[in-house]
Amino acid sequence: MFDPNRTLALVKGALLDAETTWRSYLPEAGDWKRTALLFTGPLIVLSTVLAYLGGLTSSGSSLLGMFRPTIASSLFNMVFAVIGIGIAAFIYSALAGVFGGKRDFALGLAALTLAFVPGYVGQAFSWLPWIGGLLAFGLGIYSLVLLWRILPLYLEVPAAKHAAHYIVSLIATIIVMAVLGSLFAGMRPGADISRSFDTGSYSDSGNPLSESGSLLGAAVRQGELMAAAQEDQYTPPADGELAEKQVKDFIRTMSRVAEVRQAKAAQLQELKARAENDEEMSIGDLTSMMGSATGLAGIGGVEIEIVKTSGGNWAEHTWVRDSLRTAWLQKDINDTVKHNYELYQEYESELAPYIQ
């Protein structure tokens, strides 16, 4: 049930004494409906209403280029914000389970709401003259910092896997929201709806919100591979010398990584050309575009996948890479480096693109 005094106390606490507020709310966070009615919903409504009222006094657009909101656009933004935080909570909690934490939607929703209180405040005051846009941007970044800090407390992701969980979840959320934003763009009041997207046969496999779908499913798979890679252990030989087989395996892996990235780049270029030519884009095209872009700008996901699916050891792979780079930099600083540099020279034409 909505309690305005409790809501205001949570907002104040999240802004002024974040960690204490997080810990005090944790026993209540297991009920997502309570969080939605007490905290998430009121925050979204209040920030949107304040942004609308602030927009009435503005000159027409904010510092960040947003146009003055209307009642219709504000209602649309409110609905999209509700959908957005629900999707984000689902993604962060689903991937928390992959990385050894709690897979709990209610805790994910509570964590995201608490972390993004500054972001909602920034949205509410984004129409202030001169400083509104910068304030909204700065508080949005601060919310991401708070999200980094709150996730281990609420979703209990192990410290060793915290960074991977945070990054993969953030990328997956951005991708899904970008696709949904593209799909719903024509529904926004005042938008040009002359172009439409071909939804085709919209099955679960094409649903970007489904764990079996191409977007979230790929993120979950990448998360599983990264979690498995982080558990790999490797003890280098006592003399620190590389074996020729290790160098050959490294070359094979990196060559395959380059091939996959080239294929993704070509796919992205083709889809980009279609978009620029105003050709009709389907949901599958949009998800492919976002997936290819993420693969190119990713965090080693392709490299990890190729190592792990070939039965390799990620810890050994990274040791080989680091040893080769040290050898390239130092050449003959000691007997170990000298040995490794001789191996590097033997395969320099193949290794150079990945080491230098």
GROMACS .gro file of C-alpha atoms in nm:
model
  356
    1MET     CA    1   0.000   0.000   0.000
    2PHE     CA    2   0.119   0.350  -0.085
    3ASP     CA    3   0.246   0.543   0.218
    4PRO     CA    4   0.367   0.892   0.115
    5ASN     CA    5   0.561   0.945   0.437
    6ARG     CA    6   0.745   0.615   0.396
    7THR     CA    7   0.812   0.689   0.029
    8LEU     CA    8   0.958   1.031   0.107
    9ALA     CA    9   1.169   0.882   0.385
   10LEU     CA   10   1.311   0.624   0.143
   11VAL     CA   11   1.385   0.890  -0.118
   12LYS     CA   12   1.556   1.110   0.139
   13GLY     CA   13   1.754   0.818   0.278
   14ALA     CA   14   1.859   0.696  -0.067
   15LEU     CA   15   1.994   1.043  -0.142
   16LEU     CA   16   2.158   1.132   0.189
   17ASP     CA   17   2.245   0.801   0.356
   18ALA     CA   18   2.232   0.541   0.083
   19GLU     CA   19   2.389   0.232   0.239
   20THR     CA   20   2.199   0.262   0.566
   21THR     CA   21   1.874   0.296   0.372
   22TRP     CA   22   1.959  -0.002   0.152
   23ARG     CA   23   2.020  -0.224   0.454
   24SER     CA   24   1.709  -0.105   0.638
   25TYR     CA   25   1.487  -0.173   0.335
   26LEU     CA   26   1.636  -0.514   0.254
   27PRO     CA   27   1.398  -0.712   0.483
   28GLU     CA   28   1.102  -0.558   0.295
   29ALA     CA   29   1.251  -0.599  -0.052
   30GLY     CA   30   1.130  -0.955  -0.107
   31ASP     CA   31   0.782  -0.836  -0.214
   32TRP     CA   32   0.807  -0.675  -0.557
   33LYS     CA   33   0.446  -0.553  -0.547
   34ARG     CA   34   0.516  -0.364  -0.226
   35THR     CA   35   0.826  -0.205  -0.378
   36ALA     CA   36   0.636  -0.114  -0.694
   37LEU     CA   37   0.346   0.050  -0.509
   38LEU     CA   38   0.547   0.209  -0.229
   39PHE     CA   39   0.856   0.323  -0.412
   40THR     CA   40   0.909   0.252  -0.782
   41GLY     CA   41   0.571   0.368  -0.910
   42PRO     CA   42   0.555   0.691  -0.706
   43LEU     CA   43   0.912   0.780  -0.807
   44ILE     CA   44   0.835   0.739  -1.176
   45VAL     CA   45   0.508   0.933  -1.154
   46LEU     CA   46   0.650   1.215  -0.942
   47SER     CA   47   0.964   1.262  -1.154
   48THR     CA   48   0.760   1.263  -1.476
   49VAL     CA   49   0.505   1.512  -1.340
   50LEU     CA   50   0.777   1.745  -1.212
   51ALA     CA   51   0.958   1.722  -1.546
   52TYR     CA   52   0.632   1.811  -1.723
   53LEU     CA   53   0.567   2.108  -1.494
   54GLY     CA   54   0.925   2.225  -1.536
   55GLY     CA   55   0.890   2.195  -1.911
   56LEU     CA   56   0.598   2.439  -1.907
   57THR     CA   57   0.836   2.714  -1.797
   58SER     CA   58   1.115   2.623  -2.041
   59SER     CA   59   1.203   2.785  -2.372
   60GLY     CA   60   1.116   2.476  -2.576
   61SER     CA   61   1.406   2.234  -2.541
   62SER     CA   62   1.648   2.138  -2.267
   63LEU     CA   63   2.026   2.156  -2.264
   64LEU     CA   64   2.040   1.788  -2.369
   65GLY     CA   65   1.818   1.852  -2.669
   66MET     CA   66   1.490   1.712  -2.531
   67PHE     CA   67   1.178   1.894  -2.647
   68ARG     CA   68   0.923   2.035  -2.407
   69PRO     CA   69   0.705   1.749  -2.281
   70THR     CA   70   0.332   1.735  -2.342
   71ILE     CA   71   0.073   1.552  -2.136
   72ALA     CA   72   0.062   1.274  -2.395
   73SER     CA   73   0.440   1.239  -2.419
   74SER     CA   74   0.469   1.245  -2.040
   75LEU     CA   75   0.219   0.960  -2.009
   76PHE     CA   76   0.410   0.767  -2.274
   77ASN     CA   77   0.740   0.826  -2.093
   78MET     CA   78   0.581   0.713  -1.768
   79VAL     CA   79   0.465   0.384  -1.919
   80PHE     CA   80   0.800   0.328  -2.089
   81ALA     CA   81   0.983   0.396  -1.760
   82VAL     CA   82   0.772   0.132  -1.584
   83ILE     CA   83   0.847  -0.119  -1.859
   84GLY     CA   84   1.214  -0.023  -1.856
   85ILE     CA   85   1.280  -0.075  -1.488
   86GLY     CA   86   1.088  -0.402  -1.497
   87ILE     CA   87   1.303  -0.527  -1.783
   88ALA     CA   88   1.623  -0.411  -1.613
   89ALA     CA   89   1.524  -0.584  -1.288
   90PHE     CA   90   1.452  -0.905  -1.478
   91ILE     CA   91   1.786  -0.895  -1.661
   92TYR     CA   92   1.999  -0.811  -1.358
   93SER     CA   93   1.832  -1.076  -1.142
   94ALA     CA   94   1.838  -1.343  -1.415
   95LEU     CA   95   2.208  -1.289  -1.478
   96ALA     CA   96   2.281  -1.275  -1.105
   97GLY     CA   97   2.178  -1.640  -1.093
   98VAL     CA   98   2.419  -1.716  -1.377
   99PHE     CA   99   2.706  -1.552  -1.187
  100GLY     CA  100   2.642  -1.731  -0.860
  101GLY     CA  101   2.414  -1.475  -0.693
  102LYS     CA  102   2.042  -1.465  -0.614
  103ARG     CA  103   1.801  -1.489  -0.903
  104ASP     CA  104   1.525  -1.281  -0.745
  105PHE     CA  105   1.319  -1.029  -0.942
  106ALA     CA  106   1.187  -0.856  -0.630
  107LEU     CA  107   1.537  -0.790  -0.496
  108GLY     CA  108   1.650  -0.674  -0.840
  109LEU     CA  109   1.362  -0.427  -0.861
  110ALA     CA  110   1.434  -0.292  -0.514
  111ALA     CA  111   1.806  -0.256  -0.587
  112LEU     CA  112   1.749  -0.071  -0.914
  113THR     CA  113   1.487   0.159  -0.764
  114LEU     CA  114   1.707   0.252  -0.467
  115ALA     CA  115   2.013   0.304  -0.686
  116PHE     CA  116   1.830   0.521  -0.937
  117VAL     CA  117   1.667   0.762  -0.694
  118PRO     CA  118   1.927   1.028  -0.794
  119GLY     CA  119   1.849   0.957  -1.159
  120TYR     CA  120   1.479   1.016  -1.104
  121VAL     CA  121   1.558   1.338  -0.920
  122GLY     CA  122   1.775   1.445  -1.213
  123GLN     CA  123   1.490   1.374  -1.454
  124ALA     CA  124   1.251   1.578  -1.241
  125PHE     CA  125   1.476   1.884  -1.257
  126SER     CA  126   1.611   1.834  -1.608
  127TRP     CA  127   1.425   2.142  -1.731
  128LEU     CA  128   1.598   2.387  -1.500
  129PRO     CA  129   1.759   2.664  -1.707
  130TRP     CA  130   2.125   2.605  -1.790
  131ILE     CA  131   2.205   2.343  -1.528
  132GLY     CA  132   1.907   2.108  -1.562
  133GLY     CA  133   2.051   1.893  -1.838
  134LEU     CA  134   2.392   1.866  -1.674
  135LEU     CA  135   2.227   1.784  -1.341
  136ALA     CA  136   2.023   1.504  -1.500
  137PHE     CA  137   2.331   1.362  -1.673
  138GLY     CA  138   2.548   1.377  -1.362
  139LEU     CA  139   2.287   1.219  -1.136
  140GLY     CA  140   2.227   0.947  -1.395
  141ILE     CA  141   2.597   0.856  -1.387
  142TYR     CA  142   2.592   0.866  -1.008
  143SER     CA  143   2.300   0.620  -1.011
  144LEU     CA  144   2.510   0.375  -1.212
  145VAL     CA  145   2.781   0.404  -0.945
  146LEU     CA  146   2.524   0.334  -0.673
  147LEU     CA  147   2.395   0.036  -0.871
  148TRP     CA  148   2.747  -0.105  -0.876
  149ARG     CA  149   2.760  -0.076  -0.497
  150ILE     CA  150   2.414  -0.212  -0.415
  151LEU     CA  151   2.411  -0.525  -0.633
  152PRO     CA  152   2.642  -0.736  -0.411
  153LEU     CA  153   2.421  -0.655  -0.111
  154TYR     CA  154   2.085  -0.733  -0.272
  155LEU     CA  155   2.165  -0.999  -0.532
  156GLU     CA  156   2.469  -1.143  -0.350
  157VAL     CA  157   2.685  -1.178  -0.660
  158PRO     CA  158   3.031  -1.303  -0.551
  159ALA     CA  159   3.300  -1.036  -0.551
  160ALA     CA  160   3.508  -1.220  -0.810
  161LYS     CA  161   3.216  -1.214  -1.055
  162HIS     CA  162   3.067  -0.878  -0.966
  163ALA     CA  163   3.230  -0.681  -1.249
  164ALA     CA  164   3.133  -0.934  -1.516
  165HIS     CA  165   2.774  -0.950  -1.391
  166TYR     CA  166   2.742  -0.573  -1.383
  167ILE     CA  167   2.885  -0.517  -1.731
  168VAL     CA  168   2.699  -0.800  -1.905
  169SER     CA  169   2.371  -0.699  -1.738
  170LEU     CA  170   2.419  -0.333  -1.830
  171ILE     CA  171   2.495  -0.416  -2.193
  172ALA     CA  172   2.198  -0.653  -2.217
  173THR     CA  173   1.967  -0.390  -2.067
  174ILE     CA  174   2.088  -0.121  -2.306
  175ILE     CA  175   2.040  -0.352  -2.604
  176VAL     CA  176   1.688  -0.460  -2.509
  177MET     CA  177   1.580  -0.105  -2.429
  178ALA     CA  178   1.725   0.022  -2.758
  179VAL     CA  179   1.530  -0.240  -2.951
  180LEU     CA  180   1.209  -0.166  -2.763
  181GLY     CA  181   1.265   0.206  -2.810
  182SER     CA  182   1.291   0.150  -3.184
  183LEU     CA  183   0.980  -0.066  -3.187
  184PHE     CA  184   0.775   0.182  -2.985
  185ALA     CA  185   0.910   0.496  -3.151
  186GLY     CA  186   0.607   0.521  -3.377
  187MET     CA  187   0.376   0.510  -3.075
  188ARG     CA  188   0.529   0.819  -2.917
  189PRO     CA  189   0.294   1.118  -2.948
  190GLY     CA  190   0.399   1.337  -3.238
  191ALA     CA  191   0.627   1.071  -3.388
  192ASP     CA  192   0.643   0.995  -3.759
  193ILE     CA  193   0.466   0.662  -3.800
  194SER     CA  194   0.491   0.650  -4.177
  195ARG     CA  195   0.755   0.381  -4.139
  196SER     CA  196   0.666   0.060  -3.965
  197PHE     CA  197   0.852  -0.247  -3.857
  198ASP     CA  198   0.770  -0.584  -4.000
  199THR     CA  199   0.700  -0.800  -3.698
  200GLY     CA  200   0.656  -1.108  -3.912
  201SER     CA  201   0.581  -1.427  -3.724
  202TYR     CA  202   0.656  -1.309  -3.375
  203SER     CA  203   0.744  -1.622  -3.182
  204ASP     CA  204   0.921  -1.656  -2.849
  205SER     CA  205   1.251  -1.710  -3.028
  206GLY     CA  206   1.223  -1.359  -3.169
  207ASN     CA  207   1.115  -1.199  -2.845
  208PRO     CA  208   1.397  -0.981  -2.709
  209LEU     CA  209   1.258  -1.017  -2.357
  210SER     CA  210   1.259  -1.395  -2.359
  211GLU     CA  211   1.556  -1.581  -2.214
  212SER     CA  212   1.538  -1.803  -2.521
  213GLY     CA  213   1.527  -1.497  -2.747
  214SER     CA  214   1.825  -1.377  -2.943
  215LEU     CA  215   1.910  -1.077  -2.725
  216LEU     CA  216   1.864  -1.182  -2.365
  217GLY     CA  217   1.943  -1.541  -2.450
  218ALA     CA  218   2.278  -1.432  -2.592
  219ALA     CA  219   2.346  -1.222  -2.283
  220VAL     CA  220   2.266  -1.515  -2.055
  221ARG     CA  221   2.492  -1.742  -2.259
  222GLN     CA  222   2.775  -1.489  -2.247
  223GLY     CA  223   2.725  -1.456  -1.874
  224GLU     CA  224   2.746  -1.832  -1.827
  225LEU     CA  225   3.065  -1.850  -2.033
  226MET     CA  226   3.224  -1.562  -1.843
  227ALA     CA  227   3.131  -1.720  -1.512
  228ALA     CA  228   3.286  -2.049  -1.623
  229ALA     CA  229   3.597  -1.870  -1.750
  230GLN     CA  230   3.648  -1.695  -1.417
  231GLU     CA  231   3.652  -2.031  -1.243
  232ASP     CA  232   3.934  -2.163  -1.462
  233GLN     CA  233   4.267  -2.207  -1.290
  234TYR     CA  234   4.610  -2.260  -1.438
  235THR     CA  235   4.950  -2.303  -1.278
  236PRO     CA  236   5.227  -2.186  -1.515
  237PRO     CA  237   5.541  -2.398  -1.544
  238ALA     CA  238   5.808  -2.323  -1.286
  239ASP     CA  239   6.045  -2.184  -1.550
  240GLY     CA  240   5.771  -1.965  -1.703
  241GLU     CA  241   5.853  -2.083  -2.054
  242LEU     CA  242   5.587  -2.113  -2.322
  243ALA     CA  243   5.541  -2.439  -2.512
  244GLU     CA  244   5.513  -2.430  -2.889
  245LYS     CA  245   5.172  -2.598  -2.873
  246GLN     CA  246   5.043  -2.319  -2.648
  247VAL     CA  247   5.153  -2.060  -2.903
  248LYS     CA  248   4.988  -2.250  -3.188
  249ASP     CA  249   4.664  -2.287  -2.989
  250PHE     CA  250   4.670  -1.915  -2.913
  251ILE     CA  251   4.713  -1.830  -3.283
  252ARG     CA  252   4.426  -2.059  -3.379
  253THR     CA  253   4.197  -1.905  -3.118
  254MET     CA  254   4.278  -1.545  -3.207
  255SER     CA  255   4.244  -1.615  -3.579
  256ARG     CA  256   3.896  -1.750  -3.519
  257VAL     CA  257   3.811  -1.448  -3.302
  258ALA     CA  258   3.916  -1.218  -3.586
  259GLU     CA  259   3.698  -1.412  -3.832
  260VAL     CA  260   3.392  -1.389  -3.607
  261ARG     CA  261   3.440  -1.017  -3.550
  262GLN     CA  262   3.479  -0.956  -3.923
  263ALA     CA  263   3.155  -1.145  -3.985
  264LYS     CA  264   2.975  -0.936  -3.722
  265ALA     CA  265   3.115  -0.616  -3.873
  266ALA     CA  266   2.993  -0.718  -4.219
  267GLN     CA  267   2.649  -0.803  -4.082
  268LEU     CA  268   2.629  -0.471  -3.900
  269GLN     CA  269   2.736  -0.281  -4.212
  270GLU     CA  270   2.468  -0.454  -4.419
  271LEU     CA  271   2.194  -0.377  -4.167
  272LYS     CA  272   2.318  -0.019  -4.133
  273ALA     CA  273   2.296   0.026  -4.510
  274ARG     CA  274   1.940  -0.105  -4.510
  275ALA     CA  275   1.843   0.136  -4.233
  276GLU     CA  276   2.003   0.431  -4.413
  277ASN     CA  277   1.811   0.339  -4.731
  278ASP     CA  278   1.483   0.347  -4.535
  279GLU     CA  279   1.421  -0.021  -4.601
  280GLU     CA  280   1.169  -0.197  -4.380
  281MET     CA  281   1.332  -0.349  -4.073
  282SER     CA  282   1.196  -0.647  -3.884
  283ILE     CA  283   1.238  -0.728  -3.516
  284GLY     CA  284   1.494  -0.988  -3.616
  285ASP     CA  285   1.692  -0.724  -3.807
  286LEU     CA  286   1.695  -0.493  -3.506
  287THR     CA  287   1.807  -0.763  -3.266
  288SER     CA  288   2.078  -0.872  -3.511
  289MET     CA  289   2.199  -0.514  -3.543
  290MET     CA  290   2.221  -0.464  -3.168
  291GLY     CA  291   2.382  -0.804  -3.117
  292SER     CA  292   2.647  -0.737  -3.381
  293ALA     CA  293   2.726  -0.395  -3.238
  294THR     CA  294   2.764  -0.541  -2.891
  295GLY     CA  295   2.986  -0.819  -3.021
  296LEU     CA  296   3.221  -0.567  -3.176
  297ALA     CA  297   3.231  -0.346  -2.868
  298GLY     CA  298   3.214  -0.632  -2.624
  299ILE     CA  299   3.424  -0.730  -2.327
  300GLY     CA  300   3.603  -1.033  -2.463
  301GLY     CA  301   3.286  -1.238  -2.501
  302VAL     CA  302   3.378  -1.379  -2.842
  303GLU     CA  303   3.728  -1.468  -2.728
  304ILE     CA  304   3.599  -1.638  -2.413
  305GLU     CA  305   3.337  -1.831  -2.609
  306ILE     CA  306   3.589  -1.964  -2.859
  307VAL     CA  307   3.830  -2.069  -2.584
  308LYS     CA  308   3.564  -2.239  -2.373
  309THR     CA  309   3.374  -2.411  -2.655
  310SER     CA  310   3.699  -2.564  -2.779
  311GLY     CA  311   3.761  -2.714  -2.436
  312GLY     CA  312   4.033  -2.463  -2.353
  313ASN     CA  313   4.133  -2.304  -2.025
  314TRP     CA  314   4.074  -1.928  -2.007
  315ALA     CA  315   4.334  -1.878  -1.734
  316GLU     CA  316   4.596  -2.054  -1.946
  317HIS     CA  317   4.493  -1.855  -2.254
  318THR     CA  318   4.539  -1.522  -2.076
  319TRP     CA  319   4.874  -1.636  -1.933
  320VAL     CA  320   4.997  -1.724  -2.282
  321ARG     CA  321   4.882  -1.386  -2.415
  322ASP     CA  322   5.049  -1.196  -2.131
  323SER     CA  323   5.370  -1.397  -2.165
  324LEU     CA  324   5.388  -1.329  -2.539
  325ARG     CA  325   5.334  -0.958  -2.489
  326THR     CA  326   5.600  -0.944  -2.219
  327ALA     CA  327   5.839  -1.125  -2.453
  328TRP     CA  328   5.762  -0.880  -2.734
  329LEU     CA  329   5.825  -0.584  -2.504
  330GLN     CA  330   6.132  -0.709  -2.315
  331LYS     CA  331   6.293  -0.949  -2.569
  332ASP     CA  332   6.587  -1.081  -2.363
  333ILE     CA  333   6.558  -0.941  -2.011
  334ASN     CA  334   6.612  -1.293  -1.872
  335ASP     CA  335   6.633  -1.652  -1.992
  336THR     CA  336   6.256  -1.708  -1.969
  337VAL     CA  337   6.169  -1.400  -2.169
  338LYS     CA  338   6.445  -1.479  -2.419
  339HIS     CA  339   6.300  -1.827  -2.476
  340ASN     CA  340   5.948  -1.690  -2.519
  341TYR     CA  341   6.069  -1.416  -2.752
  342GLU     CA  342   6.236  -1.672  -2.975
  343LEU     CA  343   5.901  -1.851  -3.001
  344TYR     CA  344   5.733  -1.520  -3.074
  345GLN     CA  345   5.981  -1.445  -3.353
  346GLU     CA  346   5.916  -1.785  -3.509
  347TYR     CA  347   5.544  -1.704  -3.541
  348GLU     CA  348   5.567  -1.324  -3.552
  349SER     CA  349   5.369  -1.275  -3.871
  350GLU     CA  350   5.072  -1.458  -3.718
  351LEU     CA  351   5.106  -1.322  -3.365
  352ALA     CA  352   5.175  -0.955  -3.435
  353PRO     CA  353   4.809  -0.850  -3.494
  354TYR     CA  354   4.710  -0.985  -3.152
  355ILE     CA  355   5.012  -0.889  -2.940
  356GLN     CA  356   5.145  -0.556  -3.064
   0.00000   0.00000   0.00000
